[in-house]
Amino acid sequence: VQLQASGGGLVQAGGSLRLSCAASGRIFSINAMGWYRQAPGKQREMVAQFTSGGRTNYADSVKGRFTISRDNAKKTVTLQMNSPKPEDTAVYFCNADVSSSLVGAVRNYWGQGTLVTVSS
């Protein structure tokens, strides 16, 4: 299973940016799927995710600014980042819990990360 993230780059504060993540490989079902980020010198943190129960969770710091969406048929998840702030600068990682067969165990996977830089 591979998670391919795209869409990172440089954006001005107050602008907008969209990140996309596509899952491929031997996939029977995708349970939880979402985005994490890691800023320099900080721990990796959850940004936005779909839980295995279908709910969405957001970090308090991005609520009202970022929106996560998914396309189950295409096995993609998208993070729309509106009004980003310099403190949103980080490497963003796609993450998913995937089952590769009907009876297979659920495994957690990480994408390669995409850098988002927000200029002030």
C-alpha positions as a printed Julia matrix, in Angstrom:
120×3 Matrix{Float64}:
   0.0     0.0    0.0
   1.31    3.43  -0.93
   0.04    6.86   0.02
   1.04    9.55  -2.45
   0.67   13.1   -1.21
   0.76   16.15  -3.42
  -0.07   19.84  -3.4
   2.41   21.28  -0.94
   4.35   24.44  -1.6
   4.65   28.08  -0.67
   1.52   30.06   0.13
   0.95   33.49   1.59
  -0.85   33.86   4.86
  -4.53   34.3    4.2
  -4.38   32.49   0.89
  -5.39   28.91   0.18
  -3.77   25.61  -0.62
  -5.07   22.13  -1.29
  -3.33   18.9   -0.39
  -4.31   15.6   -1.9
  -3.45   12.04  -0.98
  -4.1     8.99  -3.1
  -3.92    5.45  -1.77
  -2.9     2.63  -4.07
  -1.88   -0.97  -3.89
  -3.58   -3.97  -2.36
  -6.53   -2.31  -0.63
  -9.68   -4.03   0.52
 -10.9    -1.24   2.72
  -9.66    2.06   4.12
 -10.76    2.78   7.63
  -9.4     5.95   9.14
  -7.61    8.35   6.82
  -6.31   11.81   7.33
  -3.51   14.32   7.63
  -0.82   14.92  10.2
   1.93   17.5   10.26
   5.3    18.0   11.82
   6.91   21.39  12.22
  10.66   21.76  12.86
  11.49   20.83  16.41
   7.95   19.71  17.19
   6.15   16.42  17.46
   3.93   15.13  14.72
   0.32   16.08  15.31
  -3.05   15.24  13.85
  -4.47   17.98  11.63
  -7.68   16.47  10.28
  -8.97   12.96   9.87
 -11.86   10.71   9.07
 -12.26    8.15  11.82
 -13.15    4.52  11.25
 -16.68    5.45  12.3
 -16.92    8.07   9.58
 -16.63   11.14  11.77
 -14.23   13.99  11.15
 -11.77   15.3   13.69
  -9.83   18.53  13.46
  -7.05   19.99  15.51
  -8.35   22.99  17.41
  -5.78   25.18  15.69
  -7.25   24.54  12.22
 -10.97   24.37  12.95
 -12.89   26.74  10.74
  -9.98   27.15   8.34
  -9.16   23.67   7.05
 -11.6    21.17   5.57
 -10.99   17.49   4.94
 -12.89   15.56   2.31
 -12.62   12.11   0.8
 -13.53   10.23  -2.33
 -13.97    6.59  -1.42
 -14.17    5.42  -5.02
 -10.87    7.1   -5.88
  -9.32    6.3   -2.5
  -8.27    9.88  -2.02
  -8.42   12.37   0.79
  -8.06   16.11   0.35
  -7.2    18.86   2.78
  -8.4    22.32   1.79
  -6.35   24.86   3.68
  -7.97   28.3    3.79
  -6.5    31.3    5.55
  -3.29   29.49   6.47
  -1.03   31.09   9.04
   2.76   31.02   9.33
   2.38   28.6   12.23
   0.82   26.1    9.82
   4.24   25.72   8.19
   5.18   22.06   8.45
   5.65   18.84   6.56
   2.21   17.35   6.06
   1.8    13.59   6.04
  -1.05   11.49   4.81
  -1.99    8.59   7.06
  -4.4     5.71   6.66
  -5.53    2.5    8.33
  -5.88   -0.07   5.57
  -7.05   -3.63   5.37
  -5.7    -5.57   2.41
  -8.22   -8.4    2.51
 -11.56   -9.35   4.0
  -9.92  -11.13   6.9
  -6.62   -9.26   6.93
  -5.42   -7.16   9.78
  -5.68   -3.41   9.61
  -2.31   -1.79   9.16
  -1.3     1.83   9.47
   0.51    3.54   6.6
   2.23    6.89   6.13
   2.8     8.89   2.98
   6.13   10.53   2.2
   5.19   14.01   3.38
   4.77   17.26   1.54
   6.18   20.57   2.71
   3.83   23.5    3.26
   5.42   26.88   3.88
   3.2    29.8    4.83
   4.79   33.21   4.42
   3.69   36.2    6.45
